[in-house]
Short mmCIF file of C-alpha atoms in Angstrom, two decimals:
data_model
loop_
_atom_site.label_atom_id
_atom_site.label_comp_id
_atom_site.label_asym_id
_atom_site.label_seq_id
_atom_site.Cartn_x
_atom_site.Cartn_y
_atom_site.Cartn_z
CA MET A 1313 121.48 112.03 49.66
CA PHE A 1314 122.24 113.57 53.05
CA THR A 1315 122.45 117.01 54.58
CA ILE A 1316 125.76 117.55 56.42
CA VAL A 1317 126.01 120.49 58.82
CA ASP A 1318 128.56 121.84 61.28
CA PHE A 1319 126.73 123.54 64.17
CA TYR A 1320 128.38 126.69 65.55
CA GLY A 1321 125.95 127.46 68.36
CA LYS A 1322 125.07 130.95 69.50
CA GLN A 1323 126.66 133.93 67.78
CA SER A 1324 126.37 136.93 70.09
CA ASP A 1325 126.76 140.67 70.02
CA TYR A 1326 127.57 141.35 66.38
CA SER A 1327 126.55 144.47 64.48
CA CYS A 1328 123.01 144.91 63.13
CA GLY A 1329 122.53 146.02 59.55
CA TYR A 1330 119.02 147.29 60.27
CA CYS A 1331 119.24 149.49 63.38
CA LYS A 1332 123.04 149.95 63.01
CA GLN A 1333 123.82 149.12 66.64
CA PRO A 1334 127.38 147.76 66.86
CA SER A 1335 126.79 144.73 69.13
CA SER A 1336 123.08 144.00 69.47
CA CYS A 1337 122.41 140.97 67.24
CA GLN A 1338 121.95 137.45 68.56
CA SER A 1339 121.53 134.34 66.45
CA HIS A 1340 122.43 130.66 66.11
CA GLY A 1341 124.45 129.46 63.16
CA MET A 1342 125.67 126.41 61.30
CA TRP A 1343 127.64 125.70 58.14
CA ALA A 1344 125.91 123.52 55.56
CA HIS A 1345 128.51 121.48 53.66
CA THR A 1346 125.68 119.98 51.62
CA MET A 1347 121.90 120.17 52.05
CA THR A 1348 118.81 118.62 50.50
CA CYS A 1349 116.06 120.94 49.34
CA GLN A 1350 113.53 119.23 51.62
CA ASP A 1351 115.71 119.79 54.67
CA TYR A 1352 116.12 123.47 53.83
CA GLN A 1353 112.36 123.78 53.32
CA ASP A 1354 111.84 122.37 56.81
CA LEU A 1355 114.49 124.66 58.26
CA ILE A 1356 113.05 127.88 56.85
CA ASP A 1357 109.69 126.78 58.22
CA ARG A 1358 111.41 126.96 61.63
CA GLY A 1359 112.87 130.44 61.08
CA TRP A 1360 116.23 129.55 59.52
CA ARG A 1361 117.75 131.39 56.56
CA ARG A 1362 120.84 130.81 54.44
CA SER A 1363 123.53 133.24 53.28
CA GLY A 1364 125.62 131.20 50.88
CA CYS A 1365 126.38 128.01 52.82
CA TYR A 1366 125.99 129.69 56.21
CA CYS A 1367 122.60 129.08 57.84
CA TYR A 1368 121.39 131.17 60.75
CA LYS A 1369 118.36 131.51 63.00
CA PRO A 1370 117.89 134.83 64.85
CA GLU A 1371 117.32 134.56 68.58
CA MET A 1372 114.05 136.42 68.33
CA ASN A 1373 113.41 137.30 71.98
CA THR A 1374 116.87 138.82 72.59
CA THR A 1375 118.08 140.27 69.29
CA CYS A 1376 117.61 143.98 68.62
CA CYS A 1377 115.54 143.57 65.43
CA PRO A 1378 113.38 140.40 65.54
CA SER A 1379 113.19 138.88 62.06
CA TYR A 1380 109.95 137.07 61.25
CA THR A 1381 109.91 134.63 58.35
CA ILE A 1382 107.37 135.92 55.82
CA LYS A 1383 105.63 134.26 52.89
CA CYS A 1384 102.97 135.26 50.39
CA ASP A 1385 100.19 132.89 49.37
CA ALA A 1386 100.97 133.03 45.66
CA MET A 1387 97.72 131.41 44.57
CA SER A 1388 95.62 134.04 46.36
CA PHE A 1389 97.86 137.02 45.59
CA ARG A 1390 96.14 140.23 44.53
CA LEU A 1391 97.71 143.14 42.70
CA SER A 1392 97.61 146.57 44.28
CA LYS A 1393 97.18 149.79 42.34
CA SER A 1394 100.90 150.57 42.65
CA HIS A 1395 101.82 147.10 41.36
CA LYS A 1396 99.72 147.64 38.24
CA LYS A 1397 101.28 151.06 37.75
CA ILE A 1398 104.81 149.64 37.82
CA ILE A 1399 104.02 146.85 35.35
CA LYS A 1400 102.35 149.33 32.99
CA ARG A 1401 105.36 151.67 33.23
CA ILE A 1402 107.75 148.88 32.24
CA ASN A 1403 105.49 147.68 29.43
CA LYS A 1404 105.32 151.24 28.09
CA PHE A 1405 109.10 151.57 28.27
CA LEU A 1406 109.51 148.33 26.32
CA LYS A 1407 106.98 149.39 23.71
CA ASP A 1408 107.86 153.06 23.23
CA GLY A 1409 111.21 153.54 24.95
CA ILE A 1410 109.57 156.15 27.19
CA LYS A 1411 111.04 156.10 30.68
CA GLY A 1412 108.08 157.64 32.45
CA LYS A 1413 108.18 159.20 35.89
CA ASP A 1414 110.80 157.97 38.38
CA ASP A 1415 108.93 157.73 41.65
CA GLY A 1416 112.18 157.29 43.56
CA GLY A 1417 110.39 155.56 46.41
CA ALA A 1418 111.49 152.78 48.72
CA GLU A 1419 109.81 150.27 46.46
CA ASP A 1420 112.46 150.90 43.83
CA GLU A 1421 115.02 149.22 46.04
CA GLY A 1422 112.74 146.60 47.43
CA GLY A 1423 109.92 144.41 46.41
CA SER A 1424 110.43 141.12 48.08
CA GLY A 1425 112.76 138.51 49.42
CA THR A 1426 116.03 140.29 50.14
CA HIS A 1427 115.46 142.66 47.21
CA GLY A 1428 117.52 145.68 48.12
CA GLU A 1429 118.47 144.37 51.57
CA SER A 1430 122.22 144.66 51.23
CA GLY A 1431 123.55 145.91 54.50
CA GLY A 1432 120.74 144.15 56.32
CA GLY A 1433 121.23 141.94 59.33
CA ASP A 1434 121.04 138.74 57.33
CA ILE A 1435 124.39 139.28 55.60
CA GLU A 1436 126.28 141.02 58.40
CA MET A 1437 127.86 137.73 59.52
CA GLY A 1438 131.46 138.79 58.97
CA ASP A 1439 134.04 136.04 59.42
CA ILE A 1440 131.40 133.64 60.73
CA ALA A 1441 129.75 133.28 57.34
CA ARG A 1442 132.98 133.31 55.33
CA ASN A 1443 135.16 130.90 57.26
CA PRO A 1444 133.76 127.58 58.48
CA ARG A 1445 135.06 126.69 61.93
CA LYS A 1446 135.99 123.17 60.85
CA GLU A 1447 137.21 121.86 57.53
CA LEU A 1448 135.35 118.76 56.37
CA ASP A 1449 136.81 116.65 53.56
CA LEU A 1450 133.68 115.63 51.69
CA ASN A 1451 135.69 113.09 49.70
CA ASN A 1452 135.73 110.91 52.82
CA VAL A 1453 131.96 110.89 53.20
CA ARG A 1454 130.62 110.88 49.62
CA ALA A 1455 130.27 107.12 49.86
CA LEU A 1456 127.46 107.72 52.36
CA ASN A 1457 125.17 108.72 49.51
CA ARG A 1458 126.15 105.75 47.36
CA LYS A 1459 126.58 102.78 49.67
CA GLU A 1460 123.36 102.47 51.59
CA ASP A 1461 124.17 98.85 52.50
CA GLU A 1462 127.24 99.87 54.53
CA ARG A 1463 125.28 101.80 57.14
CA GLU A 1464 125.66 100.80 60.76
CA GLU A 1465 121.90 100.89 61.29
CA PRO A 1466 118.92 99.52 59.35
CA SER A 1467 117.82 101.64 56.42
CA HIS A 1468 114.43 102.38 57.92
CA ASP A 1469 116.12 104.38 60.70
CA VAL A 1470 116.95 107.25 58.33
CA VAL A 1471 113.61 108.79 57.49
CA ASP A 1472 112.90 110.75 54.31
CA GLY A 1473 110.13 112.59 56.11
CA LEU A 1474 108.23 115.49 54.60
CA CYS A 1475 107.74 118.90 56.15
CA LEU A 1476 105.01 119.07 58.76
CA ALA A 1477 102.13 121.05 57.30
CA LYS A 1478 101.53 124.40 58.92
CA ASP A 1479 98.04 125.88 58.92
CA ARG A 1480 98.61 129.25 57.31
CA ASN A 1481 95.25 130.48 58.56
CA ALA A 1482 95.67 129.30 62.15
CA GLY A 1483 94.30 131.92 64.47
CA SER A 1484 94.32 134.58 61.77
CA SER A 1485 92.07 134.32 58.74
CA SER A 1486 88.93 134.32 60.86
CA ASN A 1487 90.02 137.70 62.24
CA LEU A 1488 89.81 139.53 58.93
CA SER A 1489 87.94 142.78 58.98
CA THR A 1490 87.30 145.82 56.82
CA LYS A 1491 89.93 147.66 58.81
CA SER A 1492 92.59 145.02 58.15
CA SER A 1493 92.35 145.49 54.41
CA THR A 1494 93.96 148.90 54.75
CA GLY A 1495 97.19 147.16 55.76
CA GLY A 1496 97.23 148.83 59.20
CA GLY A 1497 100.09 151.08 58.16
CA GLY A 1498 98.35 154.44 57.90
CA GLN A 1499 97.50 153.99 54.23
CA PRO A 1500 94.52 155.81 52.73
CA PRO A 1501 91.24 153.88 53.15
CA LYS A 1502 90.23 151.78 50.18
CA LYS A 1503 87.11 152.42 48.17
CA ALA A 1504 83.98 150.56 49.22
CA LYS A 1505 83.94 148.60 45.98
CA LEU A 1506 87.45 147.27 46.54
CA LEU A 1507 86.60 146.37 50.11
CA ARG A 1508 83.59 144.37 48.93
CA ILE A 1509 85.75 142.52 46.43
CA GLU A 1510 88.32 141.73 49.12
CA ARG A 1511 85.70 140.48 51.56
CA LYS A 1512 84.18 138.23 48.93
CA ARG A 1513 87.57 136.82 47.98
CA GLU A 1514 88.45 136.16 51.62
CA LYS A 1515 85.22 134.24 52.10
CA LEU A 1516 86.06 132.06 49.12
CA ILE A 1517 89.57 131.45 50.49
CA GLN A 1518 88.10 130.40 53.85
CA LYS A 1519 85.88 127.91 52.06
CA GLY A 1520 89.02 126.17 50.82
CA LEU A 1521 88.57 126.92 47.12
CA ASN A 1522 91.66 126.87 44.92
CA ALA A 1523 92.80 129.81 42.78
CA GLU A 1524 90.95 128.66 39.65
CA GLU A 1525 87.68 128.14 41.51
CA ILE A 1526 88.01 131.52 43.19
CA GLU A 1527 88.54 133.29 39.87
CA GLN A 1528 85.52 131.50 38.39
CA LYS A 1529 83.33 132.56 41.30
CA MET A 1530 84.56 136.13 40.98
CA LYS A 1531 83.77 136.10 37.27
CA GLU A 1532 80.27 134.85 37.92
CA ALA A 1533 79.74 137.58 40.50
CA LYS A 1534 81.08 140.42 38.39
CA GLY A 1535 79.95 139.35 34.93
CA LYS A 1536 82.10 140.96 32.28
CA ASN A 1537 83.81 143.23 34.80
CA VAL A 1538 86.48 140.62 35.62
CA GLU A 1539 89.54 141.70 37.61
CA LYS A 1540 92.71 141.24 35.55
CA SER A 1541 95.24 138.84 36.99
CA LEU A 1542 98.97 139.34 37.53
CA GLU A 1543 99.63 137.25 34.42
CA ASP A 1544 97.24 139.40 32.36
CA PHE A 1545 99.25 142.54 33.16
CA LEU A 1546 102.62 140.88 32.56
CA ASP A 1547 101.40 139.46 29.25
CA GLU A 1548 100.73 142.98 27.95
CA ALA A 1549 104.47 143.39 27.37
CA PRO A 1550 105.42 143.48 23.65
CA LYS A 1551 105.62 140.05 21.97
CA GLU A 1552 108.40 138.93 19.65
CA ASP A 1553 106.44 139.83 16.54
CA ASP A 1554 105.39 143.27 17.84
CA GLN A 1555 107.07 146.51 16.86
CA ALA A 1556 108.79 147.65 20.06
CA ALA A 1557 111.68 149.80 21.26
CA HIS A 1558 113.09 147.11 23.57
CA ARG A 1559 112.85 143.40 24.34
CA LEU A 1560 112.98 142.08 27.90
CA LYS A 1561 113.86 138.42 28.28
CA LEU A 1562 113.81 136.52 31.58
CA VAL A 1563 116.19 133.54 31.70
CA THR A 1564 116.24 131.09 34.62
CA VAL A 1565 119.56 129.23 35.03
CA CYS A 1566 120.71 126.73 37.64
CA THR A 1567 123.90 127.89 39.37
CA SER A 1568 125.63 124.56 38.65
CA THR A 1569 125.28 124.73 34.84
CA THR A 1570 127.73 125.76 32.13
CA GLU A 1571 125.24 128.36 30.90
CA PHE A 1572 125.37 130.06 34.29
CA LYS A 1573 129.17 130.08 34.39
CA GLN A 1574 129.27 131.71 30.97
CA SER A 1575 127.22 134.65 32.27
CA LEU A 1576 129.03 134.92 35.61
CA GLU A 1577 131.22 137.85 34.56
CA ALA A 1578 128.20 139.84 33.32
CA SER A 1579 126.18 139.20 36.48
CA PHE A 1580 129.12 140.15 38.73
CA ALA A 1581 129.49 143.44 36.84
CA VAL A 1582 125.84 144.29 37.57
CA TYR A 1583 126.27 143.25 41.22
CA GLU A 1584 129.36 145.44 41.60
CA LYS A 1585 127.55 148.50 40.21
CA TYR A 1586 124.52 147.85 42.41
CA GLN A 1587 126.46 147.39 45.65
CA THR A 1588 128.76 150.37 45.13
CA GLN A 1589 126.23 152.87 43.77
CA VAL A 1590 123.08 151.90 45.66
CA HIS A 1591 124.51 150.64 48.95
CA ASN A 1592 127.99 152.23 49.00
CA ASP A 1593 129.63 148.91 49.84
CA PRO A 1594 133.44 148.70 50.10
CA PRO A 1595 135.44 146.45 47.73
CA LYS A 1596 135.89 143.81 50.47
CA LYS A 1597 132.17 143.20 50.61
CA ILE A 1598 131.81 143.06 46.84
CA ASP A 1599 134.40 140.28 46.75
CA GLU A 1600 131.95 138.11 48.73
CA TYR A 1601 129.71 137.72 45.67
CA LEU A 1602 130.62 134.09 44.98
CA ALA A 1603 130.31 133.00 48.62
CA PHE A 1604 127.09 134.94 49.17
CA LEU A 1605 125.04 134.52 45.99
CA VAL A 1606 126.64 131.83 43.83
CA THR A 1607 127.82 129.10 46.20
CA SER A 1608 124.90 127.10 47.56
CA PRO A 1609 124.73 123.95 49.70
CA LEU A 1610 121.47 122.92 48.02
CA LYS A 1611 121.71 119.86 45.83
CA PHE A 1612 120.03 120.12 42.45
CA THR A 1613 117.42 117.36 42.14
CA THR A 1614 114.85 116.28 39.60
CA GLY A 1615 112.13 113.68 39.69
CA SER A 1616 108.46 112.99 39.25
CA ASN A 1617 107.56 115.32 42.15
CA SER A 1618 109.76 118.20 41.05
CA PRO A 1619 109.03 120.98 38.52
CA ASN A 1620 110.53 120.73 35.06
CA CYS A 1621 113.47 122.94 36.06
CA GLY A 1622 114.14 120.83 39.19
CA PHE A 1623 114.76 121.83 42.81
CA GLY A 1624 117.82 123.82 43.83
CA SER A 1625 119.42 127.28 43.55
CA PHE A 1626 118.86 129.45 40.48
CA HIS A 1627 119.56 132.89 39.06
CA GLN A 1628 116.82 134.62 37.11
CA GLN A 1629 118.51 136.96 34.64
CA TYR A 1630 116.74 140.00 33.16
CA TRP A 1631 118.14 140.73 29.69
CA LEU A 1632 117.13 144.03 28.08
CA ASP A 1633 117.88 143.50 24.41
CA ASP A 1634 121.38 141.95 24.73
CA ARG A 1635 122.30 143.59 28.02
CA LEU A 1636 121.99 142.03 31.49
CA ILE A 1637 120.30 144.63 33.72
CA ALA A 1638 119.15 142.64 36.78
CA VAL A 1639 119.46 139.29 38.55
CA GLY A 1640 117.11 137.58 41.01
CA VAL A 1641 118.66 134.83 43.15
CA ILE A 1642 116.08 132.22 44.19
CA ASP A 1643 115.82 128.75 45.69
CA ILE A 1644 113.14 126.41 44.34
CA LEU A 1645 112.04 124.16 47.18
CA PRO A 1646 109.34 121.49 47.61
CA SER A 1647 106.73 123.94 48.92
CA CYS A 1648 107.86 127.33 47.70
CA VAL A 1649 110.03 129.67 45.73
CA SER A 1650 112.33 131.36 48.23
CA SER A 1651 113.78 134.75 47.28
CA VAL A 1652 117.44 135.03 48.27
CA TYR A 1653 118.52 138.38 46.81
CA PHE A 1654 117.95 140.78 43.93
CA PHE A 1655 120.25 143.33 42.34
CA TYR A 1656 120.04 145.54 39.28
CA ASP A 1657 121.93 148.06 37.18
CA PRO A 1658 121.32 151.46 38.87
CA GLU A 1659 120.94 153.02 35.42
CA PHE A 1660 117.49 151.39 35.27
CA ARG A 1661 116.30 152.36 38.71
CA PHE A 1662 113.46 154.36 37.15
CA LEU A 1663 111.77 151.03 36.29
CA SER A 1664 111.28 150.04 39.98
CA LEU A 1665 112.89 146.72 39.15
CA GLY A 1666 112.85 145.46 42.77
CA THR A 1667 109.07 145.47 42.91
CA TYR A 1668 108.75 144.26 39.33
CA ALA A 1669 111.04 141.30 40.07
CA SER A 1670 109.00 140.30 43.11
CA LEU A 1671 105.88 140.23 40.90
CA ARG A 1672 107.75 138.19 38.30
CA GLU A 1673 108.85 135.73 40.97
CA LEU A 1674 105.28 135.46 42.22
CA ALA A 1675 104.10 134.71 38.69
CA PHE A 1676 106.91 132.15 38.38
CA THR A 1677 105.71 130.48 41.60
CA ARG A 1678 102.18 130.26 40.21
CA LYS A 1679 103.50 128.75 37.00
CA LEU A 1680 105.48 126.09 38.88
CA HIS A 1681 102.34 125.30 40.87
CA GLN A 1682 100.59 124.16 37.69
CA HIS A 1683 103.09 121.29 37.33
CA THR A 1684 104.00 120.83 41.00
CA PRO A 1685 100.95 121.67 43.19
CA SER A 1686 102.99 121.53 46.41
CA ILE A 1687 104.74 124.77 45.35
CA ALA A 1688 102.14 127.33 46.38
CA ASN A 1689 103.99 130.00 48.37
CA TYR A 1690 106.53 132.72 47.76
CA TYR A 1691 108.95 133.22 50.66
CA MET A 1692 110.39 136.71 51.06
CA GLY A 1693 113.06 136.14 53.68
CA PHE A 1694 112.58 138.10 56.91
CA TYR A 1695 110.07 140.78 57.83
CA ILE A 1696 111.53 143.27 60.34
CA HIS A 1697 108.67 145.36 61.69
CA SER A 1698 110.96 147.36 63.97
CA CYS A 1699 112.76 148.63 60.84
CA PRO A 1700 110.32 150.87 58.86
CA LYS A 1701 112.34 150.50 55.65
CA MET A 1702 111.73 146.75 55.71
CA ARG A 1703 107.94 146.90 56.04
CA TYR A 1704 107.52 147.05 52.25
CA LYS A 1705 107.27 143.26 52.24
CA SER A 1706 103.76 143.52 53.63
CA ASN A 1707 102.70 145.11 50.33
CA LEU A 1708 102.24 141.64 48.84
CA TYR A 1709 98.83 140.41 49.97
CA PRO A 1710 97.98 138.01 51.50
CA SER A 1711 101.24 137.55 53.44
CA TYR A 1712 101.79 135.45 56.54
CA LEU A 1713 104.31 135.61 59.40
CA LEU A 1714 105.79 132.61 61.18
CA CYS A 1715 105.16 132.44 64.94
CA PRO A 1716 108.63 132.22 66.58
CA GLU A 1717 107.40 129.88 69.32
CA VAL A 1718 104.83 127.53 67.77
CA TYR A 1719 105.92 127.82 64.10
CA SER A 1720 102.39 128.37 62.84
CA TRP A 1721 101.52 130.88 60.11
CA HIS A 1722 99.46 134.03 60.77
CA LEU A 1723 98.01 136.55 58.34
CA LEU A 1724 99.86 139.86 58.40
CA ASP A 1725 96.77 141.98 59.00
CA ALA A 1726 95.94 145.02 61.13
CA ARG A 1727 95.66 142.89 64.26
CA VAL A 1728 99.18 141.46 63.89
CA VAL A 1729 100.57 144.89 62.97
CA GLN A 1730 99.07 146.33 66.16
CA LYS A 1731 100.73 143.62 68.24
CA LEU A 1732 104.11 144.29 66.63
CA ASP A 1733 103.66 148.04 67.14
CA GLN A 1734 103.27 147.36 70.87
CA ASN A 1735 106.04 144.76 71.21
CA LYS A 1736 108.70 144.09 68.61
CA TYR A 1737 108.87 140.46 69.76
CA CYS A 1738 105.54 138.63 69.85
CA ARG A 1739 104.24 135.12 70.09
CA LEU A 1740 101.83 135.38 67.15
CA ASN A 1741 99.80 132.29 68.04
CA GLU A 1742 97.22 133.46 70.59
CA ASP A 1743 96.23 129.96 71.69
CA PRO A 1744 98.07 129.40 75.02
CA LYS A 1745 97.73 125.63 74.57
CA ALA A 1746 99.36 125.58 71.12
CA VAL A 1747 102.80 123.97 71.06
CA ASP A 1748 105.54 123.25 68.56
CA ARG A 1749 104.49 119.95 66.98
CA ASN A 1750 108.04 119.32 65.81
CA ALA A 1751 109.59 119.89 69.23
CA VAL A 1752 112.35 117.59 70.47
CA GLY A 1753 111.71 115.41 73.51
CA PRO A 1754 114.37 113.72 75.72
CA GLU A 1755 114.11 110.49 73.75
CA ASP A 1756 114.58 112.36 70.46
CA ILE A 1757 118.07 113.58 71.41
CA GLU A 1758 119.35 110.02 71.15
CA LYS A 1759 118.07 109.82 67.55
CA VAL A 1760 120.20 112.72 66.33
CA LEU A 1761 122.45 111.56 63.49
CA ILE A 1762 126.17 112.17 64.09
CA LEU A 1763 128.81 112.13 61.36
CA HIS A 1764 132.20 111.17 62.82
CA GLY A 1765 135.09 110.46 60.50
CA SER A 1766 133.71 108.68 57.45
CA SER A 1767 130.76 106.97 59.17
CA TYR A 1768 127.60 108.06 60.93
CA ARG A 1769 125.50 106.73 63.78
CA ARG A 1770 122.71 107.73 66.14
CA TYR A 1771 123.71 109.93 69.05
CA SER A 1772 122.94 107.17 71.56
CA LEU A 1773 125.65 104.98 69.96
CA TYR A 1774 128.01 107.93 69.58
CA MET A 1775 127.70 108.67 73.32
CA LYS A 1776 128.73 105.08 74.16
CA MET A 1777 131.61 105.26 71.70
CA ILE A 1778 133.15 108.37 73.33
CA GLY A 1779 132.10 107.50 76.90
CA LEU A 1780 129.54 110.27 77.34
CA LYS A 1781 126.89 109.57 80.01
CA HIS A 1782 124.56 112.47 79.24
CA PRO A 1783 123.81 114.44 76.05
CA ASP A 1784 125.91 117.59 75.80
CA GLU A 1785 124.20 120.98 75.72
CA ASN A 1786 125.42 121.82 72.23
CA THR A 1787 123.68 118.78 70.75
CA ARG A 1788 120.50 119.52 72.72
CA LEU A 1789 120.49 123.10 71.43
CA TYR A 1790 121.05 121.98 67.85
CA ALA A 1791 118.21 119.44 67.98
CA ASN A 1792 115.78 121.95 69.49
CA LEU A 1793 116.61 124.57 66.86
CA VAL A 1794 116.33 122.35 63.77
CA GLY A 1795 113.40 120.29 65.10
CA ARG A 1796 112.75 116.61 65.66
CA GLU A 1797 112.45 115.60 62.00
CA CYS A 1798 115.56 117.35 60.70
CA SER A 1799 117.72 116.31 63.67
CA ALA A 1800 116.88 112.66 62.96
CA ARG A 1801 117.59 113.05 59.24
CA MET A 1802 120.49 115.49 58.85
CA LEU A 1803 124.10 114.56 59.69
CA LEU A 1804 125.67 116.66 62.45
CA TYR A 1805 129.41 116.78 61.91
CA GLU A 1806 131.64 116.07 64.91
CA ALA A 1807 135.42 116.34 64.48
#
C-alpha cells in the first residue's frame, strides 16, 4: 500500500480565519490521492494537517497566525474542576432531564481538536482544497499495491519505516514549577493541596512510570482519598437498567462502511444547523461537507498491531435517545487519536458538548491504548496562541507543542506561554545544537519516489529519464517539508 501525493508548493497570501486579515496566510500544500495511516502520523509529527484530502503545513515564521501542532498525553491526563462540572451536568440531564445552568462560555464551542473551529485558518483553503491541480487516474496505478514483483527496483528500497520517536519531555518537563501549574493564563491560583498532588504526579511521570503505576502510587499516598479518574466520572451516567429521562449512546463508525452511509443524511442535517446557526456560514460552505469531513485519503487497515476498530477515519456519533445530536470526526493513527472536527445540534448547546466530546475522545484514546499501547496521545490539531479564542486547547493537561524547527515536543507550561506572549513565532527547543533528525540531506533527494504514468522510480533515475542534471527546487522543497523517511516512502506524482 502506497501514499500518492500531488505537491502544490507554497500557497501565499490567502485570507486568515483567525485574525480575519484578507491576505496574510502562508502555507505549503499537497493533495493526497491515497495515504497510509503511518505516513499521515509521520506528517502530522512534522506540522502537517489534513482538510479532507488536502494536506497543508503552515509556514510558521511568515504566516500571520503561527499554528503549533498540539497533543495531550492521554495516559497522564488530569481532569480540571470545570471538566468535572460539565460531565456532572450532562449526567444529571440524562438522569433527571434537568438542563442546568448554561454557562455560555467559549468552552461550549470548543474543547479540542477542531471542535468549534469552523471559520478557522485550517479550512479557509478555498479552491485550493476543493480542486486538485492535476487529475490522477488511480485505475492506472492500483496495480502498484498488488504487483510488488513488477517494481523497477528491489523490494528493500521501499521502506516501511516507523515514525521517529519524539521525546515529549525534551527541554520541558524538567522546567515544571508551582507557577506553571496555574496554566500561565491569568487563572486563579490553585489550592496548595492541588499543587502538591500535581507536583507528586509530575515526579512520577518523570520517573517513567505508566498510567497504572502512577495511579497505584497516588492511591498509596492518599489512602482512601483517591482522585477519581476521567472514566469514573463518565461511568456515572445512567446505565441501561437505570430509570433515567434520557439515554446517550456513542457509536463509532468507519466512514467507508454501509452503516455510516445510512446515517449520512442525519449527520449532514446536524452539520447544516451547526454551521448556519453557530458560525453563520453561507450555503456554499455547507455544501463542502462531503469533501471536508467525509472524504478521506486514509486507507482503512487492520492487523495484529492495530486496535479492534482498525486504523483510518471515523465518525463518533452521539445519539440522545433516537436522535443524532453531535458528531466527532477523528482519525485513528498508529500513535494517536487525531481530532479532525466536531459539530453539534445548537439546541443542545447548554450541555457544553464541545468540551464533553474532547473528554470522550480522550477516554477513547485511553481505551485504545489498552489493546494497542502505541496509541497514547490525543492530537488536537493546531494551537494558535496569537488568537485568544483558540487558547482553550491548553485546558487539557498535560499538553505539548511541536517545535516548528526541530520537531521535538515541549510541555505547554508557563515558560512556553511566556515565550509565545513575547513572540508569536518561537523555536521551542532551547538547545541551539538540536537539529531535525529527519532532515533531508543532498543524497536523500535522489531517493525521493516519483510516480510517472503507471510506474514509479527513485528521483535519481527519473532525472536521467527526463534529462535533468540537477534536482529541481520543487522536489527539494517537498522532500524537506515531508522529511527524509516520508519522501523515500511516499509516491510524488509527476504528470
